[in-house]
mmCIF file of C-alpha atoms and ligand atoms in Angstrom:
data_model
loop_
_atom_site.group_PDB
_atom_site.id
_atom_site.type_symbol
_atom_site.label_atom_id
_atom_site.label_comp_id
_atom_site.label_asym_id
_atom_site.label_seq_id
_atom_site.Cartn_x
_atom_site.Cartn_y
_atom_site.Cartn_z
ATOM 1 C CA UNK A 1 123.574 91.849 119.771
ATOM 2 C CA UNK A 2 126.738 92.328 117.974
ATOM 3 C CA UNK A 3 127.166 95.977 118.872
ATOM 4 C CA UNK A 4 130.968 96.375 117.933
ATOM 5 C CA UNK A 5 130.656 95.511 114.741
ATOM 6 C CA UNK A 6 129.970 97.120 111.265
ATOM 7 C CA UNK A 7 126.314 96.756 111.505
ATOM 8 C CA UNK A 8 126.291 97.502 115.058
ATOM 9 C CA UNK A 9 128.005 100.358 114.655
ATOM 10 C CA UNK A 10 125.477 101.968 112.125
ATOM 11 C CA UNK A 11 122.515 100.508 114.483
ATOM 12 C CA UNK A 12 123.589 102.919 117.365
ATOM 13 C CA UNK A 13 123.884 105.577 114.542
ATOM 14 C CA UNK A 14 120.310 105.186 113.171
ATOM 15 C CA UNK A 15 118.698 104.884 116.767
ATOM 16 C CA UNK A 16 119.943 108.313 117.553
ATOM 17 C CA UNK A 17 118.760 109.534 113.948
ATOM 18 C CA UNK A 18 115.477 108.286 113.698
ATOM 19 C CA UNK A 19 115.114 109.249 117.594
ATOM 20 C CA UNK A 20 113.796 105.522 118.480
ATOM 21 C CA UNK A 21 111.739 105.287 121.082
ATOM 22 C CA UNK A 22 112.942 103.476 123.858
ATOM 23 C CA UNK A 23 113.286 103.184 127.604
ATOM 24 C CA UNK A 24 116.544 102.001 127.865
ATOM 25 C CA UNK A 25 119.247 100.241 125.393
ATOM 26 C CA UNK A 26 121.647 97.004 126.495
ATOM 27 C CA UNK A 27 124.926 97.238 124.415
ATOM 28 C CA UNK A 28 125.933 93.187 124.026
ATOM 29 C CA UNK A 29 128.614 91.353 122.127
ATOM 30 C CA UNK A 30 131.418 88.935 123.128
ATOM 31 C CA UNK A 31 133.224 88.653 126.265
ATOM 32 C CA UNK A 32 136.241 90.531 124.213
ATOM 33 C CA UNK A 33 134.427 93.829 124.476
ATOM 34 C CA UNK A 34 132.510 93.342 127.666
ATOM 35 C CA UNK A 35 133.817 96.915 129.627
ATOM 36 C CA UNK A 36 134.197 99.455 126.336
ATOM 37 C CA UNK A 37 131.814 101.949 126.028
ATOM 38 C CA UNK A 38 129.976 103.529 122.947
ATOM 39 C CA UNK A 39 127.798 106.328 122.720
ATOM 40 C CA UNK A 40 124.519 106.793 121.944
ATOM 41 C CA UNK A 41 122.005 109.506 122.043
ATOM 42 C CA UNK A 42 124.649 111.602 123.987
ATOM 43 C CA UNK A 43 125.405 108.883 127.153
ATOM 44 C CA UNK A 44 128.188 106.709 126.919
ATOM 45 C CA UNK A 45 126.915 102.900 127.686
ATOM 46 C CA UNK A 46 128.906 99.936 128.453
ATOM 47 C CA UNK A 47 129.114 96.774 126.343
ATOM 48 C CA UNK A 48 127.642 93.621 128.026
ATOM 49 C CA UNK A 49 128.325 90.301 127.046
ATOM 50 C CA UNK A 50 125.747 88.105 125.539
ATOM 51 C CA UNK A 51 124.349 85.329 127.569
ATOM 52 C CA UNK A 52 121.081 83.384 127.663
ATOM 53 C CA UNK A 53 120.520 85.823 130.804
ATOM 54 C CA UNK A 54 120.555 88.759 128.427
ATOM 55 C CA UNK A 55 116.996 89.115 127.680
ATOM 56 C CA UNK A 56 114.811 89.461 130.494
ATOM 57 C CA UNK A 57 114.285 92.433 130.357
ATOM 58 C CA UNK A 58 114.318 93.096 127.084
ATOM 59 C CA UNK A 59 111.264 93.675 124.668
ATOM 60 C CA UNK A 60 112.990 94.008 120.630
ATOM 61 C CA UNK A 61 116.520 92.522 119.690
ATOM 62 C CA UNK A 62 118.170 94.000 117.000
ATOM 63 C CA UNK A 63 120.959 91.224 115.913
ATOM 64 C CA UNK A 64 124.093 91.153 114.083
ATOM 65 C CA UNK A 65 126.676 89.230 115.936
ATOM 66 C CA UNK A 66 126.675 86.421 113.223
ATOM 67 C CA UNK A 67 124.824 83.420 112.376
ATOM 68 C CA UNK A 68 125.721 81.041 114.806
ATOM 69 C CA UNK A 69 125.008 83.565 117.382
ATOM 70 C CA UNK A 70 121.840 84.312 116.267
ATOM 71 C CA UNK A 71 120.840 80.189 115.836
ATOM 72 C CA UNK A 72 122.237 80.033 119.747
ATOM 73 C CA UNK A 73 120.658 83.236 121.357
ATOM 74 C CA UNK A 74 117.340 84.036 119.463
ATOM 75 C CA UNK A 75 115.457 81.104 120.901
ATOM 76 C CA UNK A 76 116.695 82.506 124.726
ATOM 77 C CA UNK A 77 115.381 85.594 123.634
ATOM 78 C CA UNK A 78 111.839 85.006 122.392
ATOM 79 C CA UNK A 79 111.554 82.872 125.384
ATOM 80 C CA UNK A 80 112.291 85.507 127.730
ATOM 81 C CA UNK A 81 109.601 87.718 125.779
ATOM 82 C CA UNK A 82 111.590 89.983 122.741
ATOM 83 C CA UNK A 83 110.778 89.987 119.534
ATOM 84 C CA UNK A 84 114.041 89.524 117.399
ATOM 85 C CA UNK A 85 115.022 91.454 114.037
ATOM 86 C CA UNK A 86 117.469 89.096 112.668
ATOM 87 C CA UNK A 87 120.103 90.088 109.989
ATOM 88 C CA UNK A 88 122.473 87.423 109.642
ATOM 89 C CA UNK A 89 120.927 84.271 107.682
ATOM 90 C CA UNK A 90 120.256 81.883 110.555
ATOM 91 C CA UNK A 91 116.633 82.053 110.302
ATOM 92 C CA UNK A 92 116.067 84.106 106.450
ATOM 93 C CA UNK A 93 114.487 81.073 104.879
ATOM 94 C CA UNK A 94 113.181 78.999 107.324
ATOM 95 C CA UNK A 95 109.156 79.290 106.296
ATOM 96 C CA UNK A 96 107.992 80.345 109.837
ATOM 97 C CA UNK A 97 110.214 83.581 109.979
ATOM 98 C CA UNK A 98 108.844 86.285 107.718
ATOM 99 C CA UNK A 99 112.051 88.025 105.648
ATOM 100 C CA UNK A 100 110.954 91.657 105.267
ATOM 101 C CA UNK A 101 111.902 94.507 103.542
ATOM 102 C CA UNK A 102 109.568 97.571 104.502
ATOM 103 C CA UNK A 103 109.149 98.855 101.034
ATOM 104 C CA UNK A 104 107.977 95.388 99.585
ATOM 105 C CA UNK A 105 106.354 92.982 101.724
ATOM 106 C CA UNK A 106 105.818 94.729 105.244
ATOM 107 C CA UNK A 107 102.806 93.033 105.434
ATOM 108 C CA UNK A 108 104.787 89.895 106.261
ATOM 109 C CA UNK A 109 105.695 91.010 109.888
ATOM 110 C CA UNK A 110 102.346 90.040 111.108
ATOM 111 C CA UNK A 111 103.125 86.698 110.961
ATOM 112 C CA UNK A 112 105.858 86.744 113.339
ATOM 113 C CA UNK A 113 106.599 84.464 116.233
ATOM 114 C CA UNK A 114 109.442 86.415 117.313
ATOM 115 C CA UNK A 115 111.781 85.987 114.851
ATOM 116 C CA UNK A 116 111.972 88.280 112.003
ATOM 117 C CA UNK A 117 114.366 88.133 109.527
ATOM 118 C CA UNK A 118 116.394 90.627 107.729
ATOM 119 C CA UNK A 119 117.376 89.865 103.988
ATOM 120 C CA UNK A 120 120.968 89.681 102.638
ATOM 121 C CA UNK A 121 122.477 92.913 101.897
ATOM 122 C CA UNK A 122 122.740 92.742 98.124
ATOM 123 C CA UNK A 123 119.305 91.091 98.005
ATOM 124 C CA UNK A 124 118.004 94.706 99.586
ATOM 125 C CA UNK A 125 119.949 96.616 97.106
ATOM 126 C CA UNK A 126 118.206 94.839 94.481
ATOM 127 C CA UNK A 127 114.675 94.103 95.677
ATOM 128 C CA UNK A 128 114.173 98.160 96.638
ATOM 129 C CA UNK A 129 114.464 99.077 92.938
ATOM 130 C CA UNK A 130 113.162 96.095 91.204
ATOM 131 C CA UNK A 131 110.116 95.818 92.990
ATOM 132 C CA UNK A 132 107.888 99.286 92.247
ATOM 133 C CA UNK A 133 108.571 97.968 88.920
ATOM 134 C CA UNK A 134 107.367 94.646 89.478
ATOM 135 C CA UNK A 135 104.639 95.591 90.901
ATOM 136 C CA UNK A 136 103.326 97.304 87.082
ATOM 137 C CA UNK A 137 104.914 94.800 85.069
ATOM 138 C CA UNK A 138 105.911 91.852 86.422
ATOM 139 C CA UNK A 139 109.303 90.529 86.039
ATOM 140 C CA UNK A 140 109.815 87.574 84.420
ATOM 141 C CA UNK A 141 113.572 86.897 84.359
ATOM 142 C CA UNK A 142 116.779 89.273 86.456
ATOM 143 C CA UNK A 143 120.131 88.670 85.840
ATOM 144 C CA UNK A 144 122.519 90.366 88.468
ATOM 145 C CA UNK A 145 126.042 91.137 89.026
ATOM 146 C CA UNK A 146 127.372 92.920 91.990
ATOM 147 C CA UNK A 147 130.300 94.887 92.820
ATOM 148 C CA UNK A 148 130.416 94.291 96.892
ATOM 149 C CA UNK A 149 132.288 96.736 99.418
ATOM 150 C CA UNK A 150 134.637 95.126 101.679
ATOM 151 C CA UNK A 151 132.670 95.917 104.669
ATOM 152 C CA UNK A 152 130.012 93.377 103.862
ATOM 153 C CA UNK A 153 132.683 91.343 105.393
ATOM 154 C CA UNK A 154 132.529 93.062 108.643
ATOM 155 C CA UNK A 155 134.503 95.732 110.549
ATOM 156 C CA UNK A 156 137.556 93.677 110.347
ATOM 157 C CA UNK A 157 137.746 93.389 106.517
ATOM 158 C CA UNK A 158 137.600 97.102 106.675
ATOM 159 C CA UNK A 159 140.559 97.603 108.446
ATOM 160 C CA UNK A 160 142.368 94.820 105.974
ATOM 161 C CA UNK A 161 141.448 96.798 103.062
ATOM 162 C CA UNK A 162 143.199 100.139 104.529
ATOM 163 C CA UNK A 163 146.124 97.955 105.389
ATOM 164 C CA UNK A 164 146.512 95.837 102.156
ATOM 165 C CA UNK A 165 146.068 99.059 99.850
ATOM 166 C CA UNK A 166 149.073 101.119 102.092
ATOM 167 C CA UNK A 167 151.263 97.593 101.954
ATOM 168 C CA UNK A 168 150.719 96.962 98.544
ATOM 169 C CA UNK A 169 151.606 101.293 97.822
ATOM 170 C CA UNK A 170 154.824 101.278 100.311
ATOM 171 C CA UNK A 171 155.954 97.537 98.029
ATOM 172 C CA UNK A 172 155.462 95.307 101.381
ATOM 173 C CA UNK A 173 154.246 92.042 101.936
ATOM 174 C CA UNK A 174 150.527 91.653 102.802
ATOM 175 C CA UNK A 175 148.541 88.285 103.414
ATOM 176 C CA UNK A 176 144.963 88.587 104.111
ATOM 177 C CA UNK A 177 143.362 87.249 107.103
ATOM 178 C CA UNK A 178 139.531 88.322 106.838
ATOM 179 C CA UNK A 179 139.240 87.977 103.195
ATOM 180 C CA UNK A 180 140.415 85.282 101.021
ATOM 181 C CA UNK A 181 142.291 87.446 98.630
ATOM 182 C CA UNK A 182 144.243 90.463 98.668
ATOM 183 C CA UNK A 183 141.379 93.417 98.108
ATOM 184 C CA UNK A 184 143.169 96.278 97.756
ATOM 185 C CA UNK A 185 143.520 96.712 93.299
ATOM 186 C CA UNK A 186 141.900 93.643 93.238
ATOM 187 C CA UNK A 187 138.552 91.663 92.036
ATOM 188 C CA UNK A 188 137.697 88.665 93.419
ATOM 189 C CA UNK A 189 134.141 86.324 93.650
ATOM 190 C CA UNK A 190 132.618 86.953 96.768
ATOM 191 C CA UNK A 191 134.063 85.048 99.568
ATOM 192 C CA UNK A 192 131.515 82.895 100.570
ATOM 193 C CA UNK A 193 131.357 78.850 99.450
ATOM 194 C CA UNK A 194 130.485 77.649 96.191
ATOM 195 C CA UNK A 195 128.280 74.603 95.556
ATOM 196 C CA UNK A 196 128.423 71.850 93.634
ATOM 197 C CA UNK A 197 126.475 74.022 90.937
ATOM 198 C CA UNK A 198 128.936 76.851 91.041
ATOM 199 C CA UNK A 199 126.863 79.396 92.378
ATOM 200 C CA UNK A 200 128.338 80.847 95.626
ATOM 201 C CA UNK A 201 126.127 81.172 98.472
ATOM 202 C CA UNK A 202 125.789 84.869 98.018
ATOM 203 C CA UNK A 203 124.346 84.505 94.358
ATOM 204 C CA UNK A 204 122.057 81.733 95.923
ATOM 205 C CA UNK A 205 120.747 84.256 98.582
ATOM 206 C CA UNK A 206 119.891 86.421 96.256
ATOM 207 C CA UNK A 207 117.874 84.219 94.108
ATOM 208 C CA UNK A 208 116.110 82.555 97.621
ATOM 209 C CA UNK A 209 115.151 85.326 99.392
ATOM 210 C CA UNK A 210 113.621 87.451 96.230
ATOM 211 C CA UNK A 211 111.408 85.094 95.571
ATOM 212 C CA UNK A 212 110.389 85.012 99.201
ATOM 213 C CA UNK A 213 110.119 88.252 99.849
ATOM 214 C CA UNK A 214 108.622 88.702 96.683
ATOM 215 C CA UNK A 215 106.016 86.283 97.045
ATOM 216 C CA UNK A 216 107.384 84.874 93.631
ATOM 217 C CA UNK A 217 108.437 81.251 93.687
ATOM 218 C CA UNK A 218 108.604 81.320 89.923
ATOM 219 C CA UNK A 219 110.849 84.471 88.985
ATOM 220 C CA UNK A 220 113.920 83.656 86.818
ATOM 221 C CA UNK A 221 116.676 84.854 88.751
ATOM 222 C CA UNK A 222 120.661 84.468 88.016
ATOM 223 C CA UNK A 223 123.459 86.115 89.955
ATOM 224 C CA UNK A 224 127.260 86.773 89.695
ATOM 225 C CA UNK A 225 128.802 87.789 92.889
ATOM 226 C CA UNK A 226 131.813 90.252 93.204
ATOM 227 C CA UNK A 227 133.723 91.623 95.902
ATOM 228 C CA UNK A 228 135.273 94.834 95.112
ATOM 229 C CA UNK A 229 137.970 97.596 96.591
ATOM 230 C CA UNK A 230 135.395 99.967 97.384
ATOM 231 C CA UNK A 231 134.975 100.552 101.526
ATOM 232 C CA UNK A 232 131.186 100.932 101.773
ATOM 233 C CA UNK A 233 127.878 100.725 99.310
ATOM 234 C CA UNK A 234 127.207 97.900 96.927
ATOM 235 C CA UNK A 235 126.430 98.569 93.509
ATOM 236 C CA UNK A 236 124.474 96.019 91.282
ATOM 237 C CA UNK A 237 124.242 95.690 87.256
ATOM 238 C CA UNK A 238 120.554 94.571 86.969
ATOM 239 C CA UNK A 239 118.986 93.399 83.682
ATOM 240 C CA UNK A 240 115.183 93.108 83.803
ATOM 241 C CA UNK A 241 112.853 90.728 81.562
ATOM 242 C CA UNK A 242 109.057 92.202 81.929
ATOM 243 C CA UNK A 243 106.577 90.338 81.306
ATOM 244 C CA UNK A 244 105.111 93.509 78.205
ATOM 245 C CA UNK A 245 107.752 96.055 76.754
ATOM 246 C CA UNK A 246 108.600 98.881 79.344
ATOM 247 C CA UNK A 247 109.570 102.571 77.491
ATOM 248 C CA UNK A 248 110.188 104.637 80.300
ATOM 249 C CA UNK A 249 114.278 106.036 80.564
ATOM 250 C CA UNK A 250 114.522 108.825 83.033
ATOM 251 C CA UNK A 251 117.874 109.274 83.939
ATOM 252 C CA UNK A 252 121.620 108.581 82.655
ATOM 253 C CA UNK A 253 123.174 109.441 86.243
ATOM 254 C CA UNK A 254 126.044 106.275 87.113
ATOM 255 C CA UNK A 255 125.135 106.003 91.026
ATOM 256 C CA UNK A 256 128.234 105.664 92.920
ATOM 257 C CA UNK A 257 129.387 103.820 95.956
ATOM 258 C CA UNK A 258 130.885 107.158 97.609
ATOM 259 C CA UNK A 259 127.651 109.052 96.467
ATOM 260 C CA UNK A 260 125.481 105.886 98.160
ATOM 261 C CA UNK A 261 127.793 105.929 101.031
ATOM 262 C CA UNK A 262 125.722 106.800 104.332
ATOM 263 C CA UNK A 263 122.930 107.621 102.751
ATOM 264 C CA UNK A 264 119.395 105.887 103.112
ATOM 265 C CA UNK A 265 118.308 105.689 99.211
ATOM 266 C CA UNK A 266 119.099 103.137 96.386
ATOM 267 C CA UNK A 267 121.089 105.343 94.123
ATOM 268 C CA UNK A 268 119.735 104.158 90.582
ATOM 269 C CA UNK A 269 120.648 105.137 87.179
ATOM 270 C CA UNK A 270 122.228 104.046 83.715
ATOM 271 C CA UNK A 271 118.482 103.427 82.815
ATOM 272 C CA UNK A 272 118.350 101.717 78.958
ATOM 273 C CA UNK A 273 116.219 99.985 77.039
ATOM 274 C CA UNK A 274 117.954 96.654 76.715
ATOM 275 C CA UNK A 275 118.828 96.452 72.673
ATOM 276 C CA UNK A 276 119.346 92.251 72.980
ATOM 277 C CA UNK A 277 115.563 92.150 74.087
ATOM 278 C CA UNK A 278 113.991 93.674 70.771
ATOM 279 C CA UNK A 279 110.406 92.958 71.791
ATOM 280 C CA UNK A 280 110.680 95.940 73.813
ATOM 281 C CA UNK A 281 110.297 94.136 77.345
ATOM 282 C CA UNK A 282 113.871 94.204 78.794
ATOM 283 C CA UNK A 283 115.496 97.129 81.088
ATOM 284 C CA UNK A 284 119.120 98.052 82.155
ATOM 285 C CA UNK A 285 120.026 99.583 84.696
ATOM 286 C CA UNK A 286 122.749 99.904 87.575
ATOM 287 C CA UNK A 287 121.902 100.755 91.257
ATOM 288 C CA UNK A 288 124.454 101.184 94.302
ATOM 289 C CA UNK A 289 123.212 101.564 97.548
ATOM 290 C CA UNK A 290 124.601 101.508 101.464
ATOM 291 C CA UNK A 291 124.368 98.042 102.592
ATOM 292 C CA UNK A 292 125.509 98.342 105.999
ATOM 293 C CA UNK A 293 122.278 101.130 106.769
ATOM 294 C CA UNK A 294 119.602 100.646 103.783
ATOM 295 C CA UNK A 295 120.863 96.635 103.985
ATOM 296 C CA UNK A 296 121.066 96.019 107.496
ATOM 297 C CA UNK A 297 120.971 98.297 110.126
ATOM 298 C CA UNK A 298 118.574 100.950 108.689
ATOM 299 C CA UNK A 299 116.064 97.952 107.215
ATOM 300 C CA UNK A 300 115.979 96.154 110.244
ATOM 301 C CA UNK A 301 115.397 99.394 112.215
ATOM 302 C CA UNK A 302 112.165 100.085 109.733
ATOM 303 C CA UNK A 303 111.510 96.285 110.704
ATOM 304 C CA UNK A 304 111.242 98.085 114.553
ATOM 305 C CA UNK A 305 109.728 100.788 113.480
ATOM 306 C CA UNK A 306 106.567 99.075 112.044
ATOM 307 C CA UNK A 307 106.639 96.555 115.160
HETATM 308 N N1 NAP B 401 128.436 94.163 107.091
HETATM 309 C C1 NAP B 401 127.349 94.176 106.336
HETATM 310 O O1 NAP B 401 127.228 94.942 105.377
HETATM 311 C C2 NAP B 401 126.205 93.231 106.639
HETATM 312 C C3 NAP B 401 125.019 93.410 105.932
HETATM 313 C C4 NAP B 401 123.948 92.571 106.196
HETATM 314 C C5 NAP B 401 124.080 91.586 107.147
HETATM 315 N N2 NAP B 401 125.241 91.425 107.815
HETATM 316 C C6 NAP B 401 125.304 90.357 108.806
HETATM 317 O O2 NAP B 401 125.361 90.917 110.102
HETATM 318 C C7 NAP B 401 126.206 90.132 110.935
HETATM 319 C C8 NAP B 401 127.313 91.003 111.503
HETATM 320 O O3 NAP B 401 128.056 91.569 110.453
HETATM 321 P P1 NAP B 401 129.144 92.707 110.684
HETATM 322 O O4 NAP B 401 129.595 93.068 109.322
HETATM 323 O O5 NAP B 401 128.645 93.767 111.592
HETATM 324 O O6 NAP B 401 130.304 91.845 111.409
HETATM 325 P P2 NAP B 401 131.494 92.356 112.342
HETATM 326 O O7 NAP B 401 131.886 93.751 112.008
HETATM 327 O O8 NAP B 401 132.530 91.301 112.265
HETATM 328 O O9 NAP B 401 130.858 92.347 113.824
HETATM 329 C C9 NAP B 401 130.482 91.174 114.491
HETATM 330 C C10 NAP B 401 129.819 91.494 115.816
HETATM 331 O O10 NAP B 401 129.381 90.282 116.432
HETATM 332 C C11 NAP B 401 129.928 90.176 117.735
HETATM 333 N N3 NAP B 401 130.171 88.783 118.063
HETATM 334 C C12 NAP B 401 130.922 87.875 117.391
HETATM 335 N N4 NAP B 401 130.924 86.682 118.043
HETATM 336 C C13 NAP B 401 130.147 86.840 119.142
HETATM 337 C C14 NAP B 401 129.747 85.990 120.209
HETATM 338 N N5 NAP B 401 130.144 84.717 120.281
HETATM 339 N N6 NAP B 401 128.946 86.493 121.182
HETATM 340 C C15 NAP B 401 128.532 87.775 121.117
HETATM 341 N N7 NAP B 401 128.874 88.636 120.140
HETATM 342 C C16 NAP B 401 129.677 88.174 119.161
HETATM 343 C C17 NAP B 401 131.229 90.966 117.674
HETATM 344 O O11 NAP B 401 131.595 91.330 118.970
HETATM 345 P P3 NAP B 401 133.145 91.558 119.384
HETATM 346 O O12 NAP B 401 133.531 92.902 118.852
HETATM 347 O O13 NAP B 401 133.079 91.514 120.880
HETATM 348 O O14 NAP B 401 133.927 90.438 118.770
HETATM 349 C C18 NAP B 401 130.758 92.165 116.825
HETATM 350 O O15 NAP B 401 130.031 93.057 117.625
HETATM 351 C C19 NAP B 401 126.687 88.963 110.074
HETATM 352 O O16 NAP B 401 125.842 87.856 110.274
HETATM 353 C C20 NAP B 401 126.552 89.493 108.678
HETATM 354 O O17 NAP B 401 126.348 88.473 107.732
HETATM 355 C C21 NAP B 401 126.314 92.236 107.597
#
């Protein structure tokens, strides 16, 4: 579900990589792209649009055609038998519907009825990193800020980027249409809503789901949320609290966004000792890592893979 798009796009990608195993594939998204055809695997399959008649005979839905979608065609789906792999955040925190990221709590899938959810893309970027280190010396307190590639914002916001940046280059006019700010030489907070506590809804993902996935409902978590003018790969600043002092500084490498880009790792480096902690318990360190494969399409495929 949601084939077209950014996440889509990498889904059809990783299939072919990891050489899935599967009888057949079904290609849906909206009625707009019912007809096109994209490859996979070497065959060239049409695009189908999604309908409550999708499903029947289908066994594992891999979804990213937006939240509302998901809220409206999930149910039709586990009806008709599949077992979903969610990655928008209809379902992430609803307690029935495990959120799972393979590396930390894969255990979780077990509990399934159906629905299983993907986490948010910079909550995956963080969570891979932070948790082998959790797991030795548990965290008491993270403070994150992100630096967010357009294409968290889908395929579209992509394309707006490339246009905005040769606009704003040639002198023309450019108004954004995905976006709610010019992103080409720009910064802005990420373009989702912010409550009445000032938090956007990203930064409140981030703190939700880590504790869920993490098992953790009493981790100290605070987030500042950034979009940035890169294409592809967020990058994080993460500052760690332990719960005893941690010693251990490895490497000085500054991971990238075009070194993350397409790859399947969290890129992490800029390792420090944090010198405002002086008992000794507090690491810094700054991670950047592919969010449309390691946090969606490649996570939820692990999600599969496990199933
Ligand atoms: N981009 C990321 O890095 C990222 C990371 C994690 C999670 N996600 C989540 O994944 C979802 C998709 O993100 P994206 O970036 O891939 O967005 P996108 O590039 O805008 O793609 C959206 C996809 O959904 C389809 N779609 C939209 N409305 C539909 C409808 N009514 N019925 C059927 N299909 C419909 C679109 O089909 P058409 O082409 O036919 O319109 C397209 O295939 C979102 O919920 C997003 O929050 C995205």
């Amino acid at each position: 579900m949601g084939v077209t798009g950014a996440v889509g796009t990498e889904f059809l990608k990783i299939l072919e990589e990891r050489n899935f195993e599967m009888a057949s594939l079904k290609l849906l998204a909206s009625i707009r792209s019912a007809g096109k055809k994209l490859a996979c695997r070497g065959e060239e399959l049409p695009v189908e649009e999604l309908t409550e008649e999708s499903f029947g005979d289908v066994d594992l839905v891999l979804a990213s055609a937006g939240g509302g979608v998901s809220k409206k065609f999930a149910p039709a789906a586990v009806t008709a038998g599949a077992v979903v792999v969610d990655n928008t955040s209809a379902f992430r925190m609803d307690p029935d519907v495990p959120l799972v990221v393979p590396e930390v709590n894969a255990e979780d899938i077990k509990t399934h009825n159906g629905i299983i959810a993907n986490p948010n893309c910079s909550t995956i970027v963080m969570n891979v990193p932070v948790w082998p280190l959790h797991k030795v010396n548990p965290v008491r307190r993270i403070i994150v800020s992100t630096y967010q590639a357009v294409s968290g914002a889908g395929a579209k916001a992509m394309a707006e980027l490339e246009a905005g940046a040769r606009a704003q280059l040639e002198g023309k006019e450019f108004t954004p249409r995905e976006l709610p700010h010019p992103a080409a030489f720009n910064v802005f907070s990420h373009d989702s809503e912010i409550g009445e506590d000032g938090y956007n809804v990203e930064e409140r993902k981030m703190i939700l789901e880590t504790r869920k996935i993490f098992h953790c409902p009493g981790i100290l978590i605070t987030a500042t949320c950034v979009r940035v003018p890169v294409m592809r790969a967020h990058s994080e600043s993460i500052n760690l609290q332990f719960s005893n002092p941690i010693t251990d500084r490895e490497k000085n490498y500054f991971p990238m966004p075009l070194d993350a880009s397409g790859q399947d790792d969290i890129l992490v480096g800029r390792i420090r000792q944090d010198l405002s902690q002086p008992d000794g318990r507090g690491i810094e360190m700054f991670v950047s890592g592919d969010q449309i494969r390691k946090g969606a399409a490649l996570n939820a495929v692990q999600i599969a893979e496990l199933l």
